[in-house]
Tab-separated table of C-alpha atoms in Angstrom:
chain	number	residue	atom	x	y	z
A	1	MET	CA	0.000	0.000	0.000
A	2	LYS	CA	2.819	2.416	0.878
A	3	LYS	CA	4.594	1.669	-2.412
A	4	LYS	CA	1.405	2.278	-4.348
A	5	LEU	CA	0.906	5.577	-2.532
A	6	LEU	CA	4.457	6.696	-3.349
A	7	VAL	CA	3.970	5.833	-7.023
A	8	LEU	CA	0.710	7.749	-7.157
A	9	CYS	CA	2.302	10.714	-5.402
A	10	ALA	CA	5.245	10.799	-7.797
A	11	LEU	CA	2.899	10.582	-10.766
A	12	ALA	CA	0.819	13.414	-9.399
A	13	ILE	CA	3.923	15.603	-9.019
A	14	SER	CA	5.105	14.838	-12.535
A	15	ILE	CA	1.901	16.080	-14.087
A	16	SER	CA	1.637	19.052	-11.661
A	17	LEU	CA	-1.781	18.220	-10.359
A	18	VAL	CA	-1.189	18.161	-6.624
A	19	GLY	CA	1.619	18.316	-4.074
A	20	CYS	CA	2.297	15.485	-1.667
A	21	SER	CA	3.654	17.531	1.201
A	22	ASN	CA	2.074	20.181	3.362
A	23	GLN	CA	2.925	23.786	2.479
A	24	ASP	CA	4.289	25.975	5.254
A	25	ALA	CA	1.683	28.580	6.283
A	26	GLY	CA	4.171	31.423	5.973
A	27	SER	CA	5.514	30.490	2.533
A	28	ALA	CA	4.600	32.006	-0.810
A	29	SER	CA	2.461	29.025	-1.738
A	30	PRO	CA	-0.655	29.390	-3.901
A	31	GLN	CA	-3.714	30.746	-2.121
A	32	LYS	CA	-6.521	28.323	-1.497
A	33	ASN	CA	-10.185	29.158	-1.717
A	34	GLU	CA	-12.724	26.795	-0.138
A	35	GLY	CA	-10.362	23.854	-0.489
A	36	LYS	CA	-9.423	24.435	-4.134
A	37	THR	CA	-5.869	25.279	-5.179
A	38	ALA	CA	-5.731	28.683	-6.859
A	39	VAL	CA	-4.752	28.774	-10.525
A	40	ALA	CA	-2.039	31.314	-11.357
A	41	ASP	CA	-3.595	34.431	-12.872
A	42	ASP	CA	-1.937	35.371	-16.178
A	43	MET	CA	-4.497	38.197	-16.695
A	44	SER	CA	-5.708	36.675	-19.966
A	45	GLU	CA	-9.256	36.475	-18.639
A	46	LYS	CA	-11.187	39.728	-18.219
A	47	LEU	CA	-12.557	39.933	-14.691
A	48	SER	CA	-15.256	42.133	-13.215
A	49	ILE	CA	-14.192	43.555	-9.851
A	50	THR	CA	-16.340	45.450	-7.367
A	51	TRP	CA	-14.447	47.872	-5.148
A	52	MET	CA	-16.001	49.907	-2.330
A	53	ALA	CA	-14.214	53.056	-1.181
A	54	ARG	CA	-14.885	55.919	1.188
A	55	SER	CA	-15.520	59.261	-0.515
A	56	PHE	CA	-15.398	62.829	0.718
A	57	GLN	CA	-16.228	66.266	-0.678
A	58	GLY	CA	-17.201	66.096	-4.339
A	59	GLY	CA	-17.931	62.357	-4.362
A	60	GLY	CA	-16.259	59.693	-6.478
A	61	TRP	CA	-15.764	59.071	-10.186
A	62	PRO	CA	-18.219	57.626	-12.694
A	63	ASP	CA	-17.090	54.312	-14.189
A	64	ASP	CA	-16.145	55.992	-17.488
A	65	ASN	CA	-13.502	58.170	-15.822
A	66	SER	CA	-10.188	58.094	-17.705
A	67	MET	CA	-8.315	56.761	-14.654
A	68	ILE	CA	-10.709	53.803	-14.343
A	69	LYS	CA	-10.428	53.120	-18.073
A	70	GLU	CA	-6.639	53.079	-17.827
A	71	LEU	CA	-6.727	50.564	-14.960
A	72	ASN	CA	-9.243	48.413	-16.822
A	73	LYS	CA	-6.930	48.320	-19.833
A	74	LYS	CA	-3.735	47.652	-17.879
A	75	PHE	CA	-5.139	44.833	-15.737
A	76	ASN	CA	-7.833	43.456	-18.084
A	77	VAL	CA	-10.636	44.153	-15.629
A	78	ASP	CA	-14.019	45.792	-15.535
A	79	LEU	CA	-13.653	47.834	-12.365
A	80	LYS	CA	-16.904	48.849	-10.681
A	81	MET	CA	-16.195	51.453	-8.005
A	82	GLN	CA	-18.741	51.971	-5.243
A	83	TRP	CA	-18.118	55.377	-3.680
A	84	VAL	CA	-19.756	55.667	-0.263
A	85	PRO	CA	-19.789	59.045	1.556
A	86	ALA	CA	-17.580	58.973	4.645
A	87	SER	CA	-20.476	60.066	6.860
A	88	ASN	CA	-22.436	56.926	5.878
A	89	TYR	CA	-19.566	54.470	5.509
A	90	LYS	CA	-19.880	52.709	8.864
A	91	GLU	CA	-23.609	52.253	8.351
A	92	LYS	CA	-23.024	50.849	4.856
A	93	LEU	CA	-20.493	48.318	6.165
A	94	ASN	CA	-22.957	47.013	8.715
A	95	VAL	CA	-25.762	46.759	6.137
A	96	LEU	CA	-23.479	44.657	3.920
A	97	ALA	CA	-22.494	42.502	6.891
A	98	ALA	CA	-26.150	41.849	7.732
A	99	SER	CA	-26.841	40.680	4.180
A	100	ASN	CA	-23.451	38.912	3.800
A	101	ASP	CA	-22.991	40.759	0.516
A	102	PHE	CA	-19.536	42.329	0.615
A	103	PRO	CA	-17.828	43.583	-2.568
A	104	ASP	CA	-14.613	42.012	-3.863
A	105	VAL	CA	-12.326	44.547	-2.195
A	106	PHE	CA	-13.218	47.287	0.278
A	107	LEU	CA	-12.086	49.500	3.129
A	108	VAL	CA	-12.979	48.368	6.651
A	109	LEU	CA	-12.957	50.828	9.532
A	110	ASN	CA	-10.901	49.584	12.465
A	111	PRO	CA	-13.774	48.770	14.885
A	112	GLU	CA	-15.441	46.595	12.243
A	113	PHE	CA	-12.113	45.012	11.306
A	114	ASN	CA	-11.606	43.967	14.922
A	115	LYS	CA	-15.173	42.690	15.130
A	116	TRP	CA	-15.051	40.619	11.928
A	117	LYS	CA	-11.434	39.513	11.604
A	118	LYS	CA	-12.056	36.095	13.202
A	119	GLN	CA	-15.059	35.262	11.030
A	120	GLY	CA	-13.228	34.183	7.871
A	121	LEU	CA	-14.495	37.119	5.817
A	122	PHE	CA	-11.108	38.498	4.731
A	123	LEU	CA	-8.410	36.888	2.599
A	124	ASP	CA	-5.195	36.070	4.471
A	125	ILE	CA	-2.488	37.706	2.354
A	126	GLN	CA	0.425	36.486	4.479
A	127	PRO	CA	1.066	33.210	2.563
A	128	VAL	CA	1.563	35.093	-0.734
A	129	LEU	CA	2.918	38.423	0.521
A	130	SER	CA	6.447	37.757	-0.784
A	131	GLN	CA	5.056	37.524	-4.319
A	132	TYR	CA	4.154	41.225	-4.197
A	133	PRO	CA	7.393	43.218	-3.808
A	134	ASN	CA	5.791	46.565	-3.054
A	135	LEU	CA	3.170	45.336	-0.601
A	136	SER	CA	5.860	43.408	1.256
A	137	GLN	CA	7.801	46.659	1.792
A	138	ILE	CA	5.034	48.295	3.831
A	139	PRO	CA	6.502	49.111	7.282
A	140	LYS	CA	5.866	46.209	9.636
A	141	ALA	CA	4.205	48.143	12.470
A	142	PRO	CA	1.253	49.500	10.456
A	143	LEU	CA	1.175	46.417	8.207
A	144	TYR	CA	0.517	43.981	11.050
A	145	SER	CA	-1.324	46.201	13.529
A	146	LEU	CA	-4.712	44.708	14.551
A	147	ASN	CA	-4.073	41.589	12.429
A	148	PRO	CA	-4.264	38.225	14.220
A	149	LYS	CA	-0.851	36.753	14.992
A	150	GLY	CA	0.646	35.073	11.933
A	151	LYS	CA	-2.023	36.446	9.568
A	152	LEU	CA	-2.400	39.466	7.311
A	153	LEU	CA	-6.099	40.035	6.728
A	154	GLY	CA	-5.985	43.734	5.880
A	155	LEU	CA	-3.593	46.254	4.338
A	156	PRO	CA	-3.350	49.645	6.075
A	157	TYR	CA	-4.607	52.859	4.501
A	158	TYR	CA	-1.623	55.195	4.912
A	159	LEU	CA	-1.905	58.366	6.953
A	160	THR	CA	0.854	60.836	7.789
A	161	GLU	CA	0.455	60.380	11.529
A	162	ASN	CA	1.752	63.834	12.477
A	163	ARG	CA	0.194	65.562	9.483
A	164	ASP	CA	-1.899	68.506	10.667
A	165	THR	CA	0.008	71.519	11.882
A	166	LEU	CA	-0.956	74.184	14.418
A	167	SER	CA	-1.292	77.440	12.486
A	168	VAL	CA	-1.790	81.107	13.318
A	169	ARG	CA	-2.840	84.293	11.548
A	170	GLU	CA	0.563	85.980	11.422
A	171	ASP	CA	-0.954	89.204	10.034
A	172	TRP	CA	-3.109	89.402	13.172
A	173	LEU	CA	-0.004	88.949	15.322
A	174	LYS	CA	1.760	91.802	13.536
A	175	LYS	CA	-1.239	94.117	13.712
A	176	LEU	CA	-1.454	93.626	17.478
A	177	ASN	CA	2.349	93.749	17.904
A	178	LEU	CA	2.484	90.181	19.228
A	179	SER	CA	4.798	87.226	18.702
A	180	ALA	CA	3.949	83.579	18.093
A	181	PRO	CA	3.399	81.955	21.510
A	182	LYS	CA	6.026	79.611	22.931
A	183	THR	CA	4.115	78.587	26.085
A	184	ILE	CA	0.495	77.820	26.957
A	185	ASP	CA	0.323	81.038	29.011
A	186	GLU	CA	1.569	83.065	26.039
A	187	PHE	CA	-0.923	81.240	23.817
A	188	TYR	CA	-3.738	82.321	26.121
A	189	GLU	CA	-2.708	85.983	26.018
A	190	VAL	CA	-2.426	85.958	22.211
A	191	ALA	CA	-5.765	84.163	21.832
A	192	LYS	CA	-7.373	86.670	24.197
A	193	ALA	CA	-6.025	89.571	22.124
A	194	PHE	CA	-7.473	87.950	18.991
A	195	ALA	CA	-10.848	87.881	20.744
A	196	LYS	CA	-10.779	91.361	22.261
A	197	LYS	CA	-8.641	93.698	20.124
A	198	ASP	CA	-10.296	93.556	16.700
A	199	PRO	CA	-7.448	91.890	14.772
A	200	ASP	CA	-9.393	91.951	11.493
A	201	GLY	CA	-9.948	95.706	11.816
A	202	ASN	CA	-13.680	95.707	11.026
A	203	GLY	CA	-14.622	97.598	14.187
A	204	GLN	CA	-16.566	94.659	15.625
A	205	GLN	CA	-15.778	92.148	18.309
A	206	ASP	CA	-16.601	89.157	16.087
A	207	THR	CA	-13.398	87.108	16.319
A	208	THR	CA	-12.172	84.654	18.908
A	209	GLY	CA	-8.920	82.951	19.788
A	210	PHE	CA	-9.436	79.251	19.196
A	211	SER	CA	-11.999	76.474	18.888
A	212	PHE	CA	-12.300	72.688	18.932
A	213	TYR	CA	-14.829	69.927	18.283
A	214	TYR	CA	-15.772	66.491	19.561
A	215	ASP	CA	-15.009	63.476	17.381
A	216	GLN	CA	-18.330	61.635	17.425
A	217	THR	CA	-16.704	58.314	16.524
A	218	ASN	CA	-14.340	58.143	19.499
A	219	ASN	CA	-15.930	60.787	21.741
A	220	THR	CA	-12.662	62.650	22.035
A	221	ILE	CA	-11.597	66.297	21.867
A	222	VAL	CA	-9.986	67.363	18.588
A	223	ASP	CA	-8.095	70.584	17.774
A	224	ALA	CA	-7.331	71.391	21.410
A	225	ASN	CA	-4.849	68.500	21.464
A	226	PHE	CA	-1.822	70.728	22.052
A	227	ILE	CA	-3.461	72.220	25.148
A	228	MET	CA	-4.353	68.799	26.539
A	229	ALA	CA	-0.827	67.510	25.933
A	230	GLY	CA	0.655	70.642	27.467
A	231	PHE	CA	-1.231	69.949	30.689
A	232	GLY	CA	0.033	66.372	30.757
A	233	LEU	CA	-3.078	64.549	29.555
A	234	TYR	CA	-2.491	61.369	27.579
A	235	ASN	CA	-3.774	60.806	24.081
A	236	GLN	CA	-6.403	58.411	25.491
A	237	TRP	CA	-3.916	55.647	26.507
A	238	LYS	CA	-0.274	55.815	27.580
A	239	ASP	CA	2.267	53.168	28.469
A	240	VAL	CA	3.314	53.850	32.053
A	241	ASN	CA	5.950	51.351	33.206
A	242	GLY	CA	4.651	48.686	30.845
A	243	LYS	CA	0.959	49.156	31.655
A	244	LEU	CA	-1.549	51.152	29.619
A	245	VAL	CA	-3.304	53.865	31.613
A	246	PRO	CA	-6.377	55.743	30.273
A	247	TYR	CA	-6.689	59.513	30.443
A	248	GLN	CA	-10.067	59.203	32.192
A	249	THR	CA	-8.094	58.423	35.353
A	250	GLN	CA	-5.897	61.563	35.193
A	251	VAL	CA	-8.025	63.632	37.549
A	252	GLU	CA	-5.426	66.292	38.439
A	253	GLU	CA	-4.385	66.831	34.820
A	254	TRP	CA	-8.028	67.155	33.797
A	255	LYS	CA	-8.579	69.726	36.557
A	256	ASN	CA	-5.705	71.869	35.265
A	257	PHE	CA	-6.855	71.591	31.651
A	258	LEU	CA	-10.492	72.316	32.479
A	259	THR	CA	-9.617	75.289	34.667
A	260	PHE	CA	-7.787	76.753	31.654
A	261	MET	CA	-10.656	75.969	29.265
A	262	ASN	CA	-13.341	77.323	31.587
A	263	LYS	CA	-11.457	80.593	31.919
A	264	ALA	CA	-11.109	80.795	28.128
A	265	TYR	CA	-14.829	80.168	27.710
A	266	ASN	CA	-15.862	82.760	30.304
A	267	GLU	CA	-13.581	85.435	28.817
A	268	GLY	CA	-14.643	84.806	25.215
A	269	VAL	CA	-11.239	83.435	24.220
A	270	LEU	CA	-12.715	80.017	23.367
A	271	ASP	CA	-15.385	79.737	20.676
A	272	LYS	CA	-18.725	79.631	22.531
A	273	ASP	CA	-20.147	77.179	19.969
A	274	PHE	CA	-17.530	74.463	20.501
A	275	ALA	CA	-20.116	71.932	21.735
A	276	VAL	CA	-22.010	71.936	18.413
A	277	ASN	CA	-18.979	72.099	16.110
A	278	LYS	CA	-18.577	69.436	13.434
A	279	ILE	CA	-15.480	67.819	11.961
A	280	ARG	CA	-14.392	70.800	9.798
A	281	SER	CA	-15.875	73.596	11.884
A	282	THR	CA	-12.562	74.826	13.286
A	283	VAL	CA	-10.945	74.978	9.845
A	284	GLU	CA	-13.995	76.662	8.337
A	285	LYS	CA	-14.021	79.313	11.068
A	286	PHE	CA	-10.305	79.924	10.537
A	287	GLU	CA	-10.851	80.283	6.781
A	288	ALA	CA	-13.775	82.623	7.484
A	289	ASN	CA	-11.507	84.913	9.572
A	290	LYS	CA	-13.363	84.110	12.795
A	291	VAL	CA	-10.614	82.363	14.817
A	292	GLY	CA	-6.883	83.029	14.962
A	293	PHE	CA	-5.523	79.510	15.595
A	294	ALA	CA	-6.376	76.184	13.956
A	295	TYR	CA	-4.926	72.861	12.878
A	296	LEU	CA	-4.455	72.862	9.084
A	297	ASN	CA	-3.498	70.073	6.707
A	298	PRO	CA	-0.178	70.982	5.018
A	299	ASN	CA	-1.195	68.885	2.008
A	300	ASP	CA	-4.054	71.342	1.523
A	301	TRP	CA	-2.065	74.436	2.447
A	302	ARG	CA	-2.715	76.411	-0.739
A	303	ASN	CA	-6.447	75.806	-0.539
A	304	HIS	CA	-6.531	76.892	3.107
A	305	LEU	CA	-4.611	80.072	2.283
A	306	ASN	CA	-6.738	80.862	-0.774
A	307	ALA	CA	-9.900	80.447	1.294
A	308	VAL	CA	-8.594	82.861	3.947
A	309	LYS	CA	-7.516	85.385	1.292
A	310	LYS	CA	-10.965	85.501	-0.287
A	311	LEU	CA	-12.116	87.534	2.699
A	312	ALA	CA	-8.737	88.954	3.769
A	313	PRO	CA	-6.472	89.440	0.707
A	314	THR	CA	-3.480	90.465	2.845
A	315	ALA	CA	-3.772	87.513	5.249
A	316	VAL	CA	-0.620	85.606	6.219
A	317	VAL	CA	-0.822	82.115	7.737
A	318	THR	CA	2.150	80.554	9.532
A	319	ALA	CA	2.724	77.085	10.982
A	320	ILE	CA	3.977	77.117	14.570
A	321	GLU	CA	5.200	74.558	17.089
A	322	PRO	CA	2.778	73.576	19.853
A	323	PRO	CA	3.389	75.764	22.915
A	324	LYS	CA	4.887	74.252	26.053
A	325	GLY	CA	2.709	73.496	29.043
A	326	PRO	CA	3.478	74.495	32.663
A	327	THR	CA	6.036	71.682	33.041
A	328	GLY	CA	7.467	71.957	29.519
A	329	LEU	CA	5.315	69.223	27.946
A	330	THR	CA	4.202	69.504	24.334
A	331	GLY	CA	2.105	67.418	21.979
A	332	THR	CA	0.246	67.744	18.720
A	333	LEU	CA	-2.607	66.200	16.769
A	334	ASN	CA	-1.904	62.559	15.912
A	335	LEU	CA	-3.725	60.536	13.256
A	336	GLU	CA	-4.075	56.786	13.734
A	337	MET	CA	-3.376	54.430	10.833
A	338	LEU	CA	-5.901	51.689	11.690
A	339	ASP	CA	-8.378	51.339	8.810
A	340	LYS	CA	-7.756	48.396	6.461
A	341	ASN	CA	-8.223	47.499	2.811
A	342	VAL	CA	-9.430	43.902	2.698
A	343	ILE	CA	-10.116	41.336	-0.022
A	344	ASN	CA	-13.212	39.167	0.141
A	345	ALA	CA	-12.135	35.633	1.127
A	346	LYS	CA	-15.041	34.037	-0.741
A	347	ILE	CA	-14.388	35.305	-4.277
A	348	ASP	CA	-12.602	33.506	-7.117
A	349	PRO	CA	-8.858	33.126	-6.412
A	350	LYS	CA	-8.104	34.690	-9.806
A	351	LYS	CA	-9.930	37.817	-8.678
A	352	GLN	CA	-8.010	37.818	-5.416
A	353	GLN	CA	-4.709	37.648	-7.294
A	354	ARG	CA	-5.733	40.359	-9.757
A	355	ILE	CA	-6.698	42.672	-6.893
A	356	LEU	CA	-3.355	42.058	-5.183
A	357	LYS	CA	-1.569	42.906	-8.440
A	358	ILE	CA	-3.470	46.202	-8.647
A	359	LEU	CA	-2.735	47.071	-5.009
A	360	ASP	CA	0.937	46.197	-5.473
A	361	TYR	CA	1.021	48.385	-8.598
A	362	PHE	CA	-0.318	51.356	-6.630
A	363	LEU	CA	2.778	51.203	-4.421
A	364	SER	CA	5.273	50.872	-7.298
A	365	SER	CA	7.093	53.875	-8.793
A	366	GLU	CA	4.999	53.740	-11.941
A	367	GLY	CA	1.741	53.071	-10.124
A	368	SER	CA	2.189	55.703	-7.436
A	369	ASP	CA	2.993	58.265	-10.132
A	370	PHE	CA	-0.205	57.231	-11.946
A	371	ILE	CA	-2.601	57.375	-8.979
A	372	LYS	CA	-1.167	60.707	-7.824
A	373	ASN	CA	-0.395	62.682	-10.997
A	374	GLY	CA	-2.680	60.958	-13.489
A	375	ILE	CA	-2.094	60.236	-17.175
A	376	GLU	CA	0.633	62.060	-19.083
A	377	GLY	CA	-0.900	64.037	-21.932
A	378	VAL	CA	-4.301	64.039	-20.216
A	379	HIS	CA	-3.728	65.417	-16.726
A	380	TYR	CA	-0.246	66.877	-17.156
A	381	LYS	CA	2.419	67.359	-19.793
A	382	LYS	CA	6.190	67.383	-19.750
A	383	VAL	CA	7.621	70.817	-20.509
A	384	SER	CA	11.322	69.946	-20.212
A	385	ASP	CA	13.537	67.640	-18.158
A	386	GLY	CA	12.178	67.712	-14.635
A	387	LYS	CA	9.523	70.300	-15.510
A	388	PHE	CA	5.816	69.509	-15.857
A	389	GLU	CA	2.621	71.446	-16.325
A	390	LYS	CA	-0.795	70.531	-14.940
A	391	LEU	CA	-3.554	70.375	-17.556
A	392	GLU	CA	-7.172	71.426	-17.177
A	393	ALA	CA	-8.396	67.815	-17.050
A	394	ALA	CA	-6.611	67.286	-13.717
A	395	ASP	CA	-8.976	69.688	-11.957
A	396	LYS	CA	-11.963	68.377	-13.888
A	397	ASP	CA	-11.231	64.665	-13.364
A	398	ARG	CA	-9.646	64.984	-9.902
A	399	GLN	CA	-7.097	62.435	-11.062
A	400	ASN	CA	-5.838	61.777	-7.506
A	401	LEU	CA	-8.914	60.168	-5.914
A	402	LEU	CA	-7.430	56.653	-5.744
A	403	ASN	CA	-4.336	58.116	-4.091
A	404	ASN	CA	-6.297	60.312	-1.691
A	405	TRP	CA	-9.167	58.033	-0.715
A	406	VAL	CA	-8.359	54.403	-1.555
A	407	PHE	CA	-4.761	53.132	-1.245
A	408	ARG	CA	-1.399	54.852	-1.596
A	409	PRO	CA	2.340	54.685	-0.832
A	410	PHE	CA	3.691	55.035	2.700
A	411	ASP	CA	5.265	58.435	2.097
A	412	PRO	CA	4.434	61.900	3.489
A	413	GLY	CA	4.775	63.208	-0.082
A	414	ILE	CA	1.578	61.500	-1.228
A	415	GLN	CA	0.001	64.841	-2.192
A	416	MET	CA	3.064	66.567	-3.638
A	417	TYR	CA	2.600	66.791	-7.412
A	418	LYS	CA	5.284	66.757	-10.101
A	419	TRP	CA	4.213	70.106	-11.556
A	420	GLU	CA	4.600	71.950	-8.250
A	421	ASP	CA	7.545	74.069	-7.084
A	422	PRO	CA	10.085	71.947	-5.127
A	423	SER	CA	10.363	74.745	-2.568
A	424	TYR	CA	6.655	74.299	-1.832
A	425	HIS	CA	7.266	70.601	-1.213
A	426	LYS	CA	10.121	71.430	1.146
A	427	MET	CA	7.861	73.760	3.134
A	428	ILE	CA	5.313	70.966	3.585
A	429	ARG	CA	7.927	68.370	4.552
A	430	ASP	CA	9.384	70.835	7.060
A	431	MET	CA	5.956	71.077	8.695
A	432	PHE	CA	5.741	67.295	8.982
A	433	THR	CA	9.251	67.149	10.463
A	434	GLN	CA	8.389	69.856	12.991
A	435	ASN	CA	5.154	68.113	13.990
A	436	GLU	CA	6.907	64.780	14.442
A	437	LYS	CA	9.078	66.284	17.182
A	438	HIS	CA	5.913	66.724	19.244
A	439	SER	CA	4.270	63.363	18.495
A	440	TRP	CA	1.535	62.513	21.017
A	441	LYS	CA	0.757	58.856	20.428
A	442	ASN	CA	-2.162	56.816	21.659
A	443	ASN	CA	-0.482	53.585	22.798
A	444	GLY	CA	-3.830	51.806	22.996
A	445	ALA	CA	-5.080	52.694	19.523
A	446	GLY	CA	-7.028	49.832	17.989
A	447	LEU	CA	-6.610	47.415	20.896
A	448	GLU	CA	-9.614	45.239	21.680
A	449	SER	CA	-11.834	45.244	24.720
A	450	GLU	CA	-15.108	43.318	24.782
A	451	THR	CA	-16.412	45.568	27.535
A	452	GLY	CA	-15.265	48.637	25.628
A	453	ALA	CA	-17.173	47.467	22.555
A	454	LYS	CA	-20.343	47.046	24.620
A	455	VAL	CA	-20.331	50.047	26.946
A	456	GLY	CA	-17.226	52.113	26.127
A	457	ALA	CA	-18.986	54.582	23.828
A	458	ASN	CA	-21.670	55.418	26.394
A	459	LEU	CA	-19.085	55.729	29.152
A	460	ASN	CA	-17.029	58.144	27.056
A	461	ILE	CA	-20.089	60.186	26.088
A	462	LYS	CA	-21.017	60.637	29.742
A	463	PHE	CA	-17.444	61.554	30.614
A	464	MET	CA	-17.279	64.166	27.844
A	465	GLU	CA	-20.675	65.566	28.847
A	466	THR	CA	-19.158	66.404	32.211
A	467	VAL	CA	-16.107	67.908	30.479
A	468	SER	CA	-18.385	70.184	28.424
A	469	LYS	CA	-20.433	71.226	31.447
A	470	ILE	CA	-17.271	72.152	33.355
A	471	ILE	CA	-15.912	74.178	30.432
A	472	MET	CA	-19.215	76.076	30.181
A	473	GLY	CA	-19.372	76.623	33.952
A	474	ARG	CA	-22.429	74.434	34.519
A	475	GLU	CA	-20.457	72.130	36.813
A	476	PRO	CA	-17.474	72.879	39.073
A	477	VAL	CA	-14.040	71.641	38.062
A	478	SER	CA	-14.212	69.139	40.918
A	479	ALA	CA	-17.031	67.324	39.046
A	480	ILE	CA	-14.347	65.571	36.991
A	481	GLU	CA	-13.545	63.474	40.091
A	482	LYS	CA	-17.013	61.879	40.012
A	483	ALA	CA	-16.893	61.555	36.226
A	484	SER	CA	-13.644	59.598	36.513
A	485	ALA	CA	-15.006	57.394	39.315
A	486	ASP	CA	-18.211	56.745	37.373
A	487	TRP	CA	-16.226	55.809	34.260
A	488	LEU	CA	-14.212	53.259	36.234
A	489	ALA	CA	-17.225	51.834	38.074
A	490	GLY	CA	-19.374	51.654	34.939
A	491	GLY	CA	-16.972	49.336	33.151
A	492	GLY	CA	-13.730	51.286	32.909
A	493	ASN	CA	-11.868	48.995	35.298
A	494	LYS	CA	-12.770	46.013	33.122
A	495	ILE	CA	-11.804	47.944	29.970
A	496	ILE	CA	-8.380	48.698	31.474
A	497	GLU	CA	-7.895	45.017	32.267
A	498	GLU	CA	-8.926	43.866	28.779
A	499	ILE	CA	-6.960	46.550	26.925
A	500	ASN	CA	-3.822	45.625	28.845
A	501	LYS	CA	-4.367	41.942	28.088
A	502	SER	CA	-4.638	42.806	24.382
A	503	TYR	CA	-1.552	45.025	24.695
A	504	THR	CA	0.627	42.272	26.156
A	505	GLU	CA	-0.553	39.753	23.581
């Protein structure tokens, strides 16, 4: 019987039908789909691929867009993009999950990725990663974050983590004979002058110093990050001697921060409408000449400046370092790279391979140039060696949507275009470098807690309700003591335990 088995095995190898030994899980062996060995994809067969992406202002492309046509031609596919507005994306994901009707490739927000990653929905890319030279060069930390040990179920959507830069109206500083603040106390005095001394010169007291908003997804404060960091508050979770500690427990630091914020609110230095602000409210108020400080995206610097100059043609905007707190601490806004592009585990293996080829292409020199700058002769033209000119179709087509919204290289220069002045690129990179010096990381970002998933959102909402009431003077600063105790008693202690277990694993 053994001899017969060996003969059959040898015959099978000779005609390349099956292998007689087990493949190592970490090798570049062919992907399997529902027990069937995947056939190598030579791209001779035209495949229809559905791809769901998050869209922002202006919405996505129609299927006849020139960029889609170029991809269809290059990879022999019929690409059907499903552009879902960012405000509805989470809801859309859960509708698809309920009907078990996911597209071929799609973006998954990090809470849903954590929730679904053990259900066999996403293709494990790890066994074939080495076959894709550009995907395999993604930095290991973001590549494997949130993925189960030994698996790669999702590819990270790149974010410049220390992207947004604290900015000030320099023309207002000069008009009031002030300098850019170096400390939190100096920041307060400058912000108060912006609110009280008519920096825009219109004879009305209609400006204020600064503003912020609440992120409704995580129930956190955004755009006052530098003030929080200056007073020693953590960015939600911090590693303290090997253990993660949440900022809800930092009662004394919260008291100092809230005392500052309450004073700013009472004296008109803080925007009175902070509690109803939305995600872009601070930027919009800065561009409308209503506040003097804001976090701006350096990648969008020209647009920010042009918006400000529409109402104030002589306006000057300058990036500054976050001011130091009472003990010399600094910190700045930090973006978390946790959302994942995933491939449907249930689709034809040929489709899976074709999608991986497209994703790998996006990270190549040729592909990254394509998804950022578009098609030569359509979106730009070469003027001379090293010199390019943007064409009208670039603005019309918005050739960079794949780069901006879908998948792109791990490089802060993702929105620096070949037709732009190199000195402009240097200015942007200098902002990123400056911001990185004041990185304020959340050490618990993306870690799992079953209790947090069940009750964490409500706990954080209640905590932030108390924060708002204290800022507006409806509760004393001491109320944060009860808010902290209630957070711990309501499930926070269990969340701390579970987050730390996830952290050590």
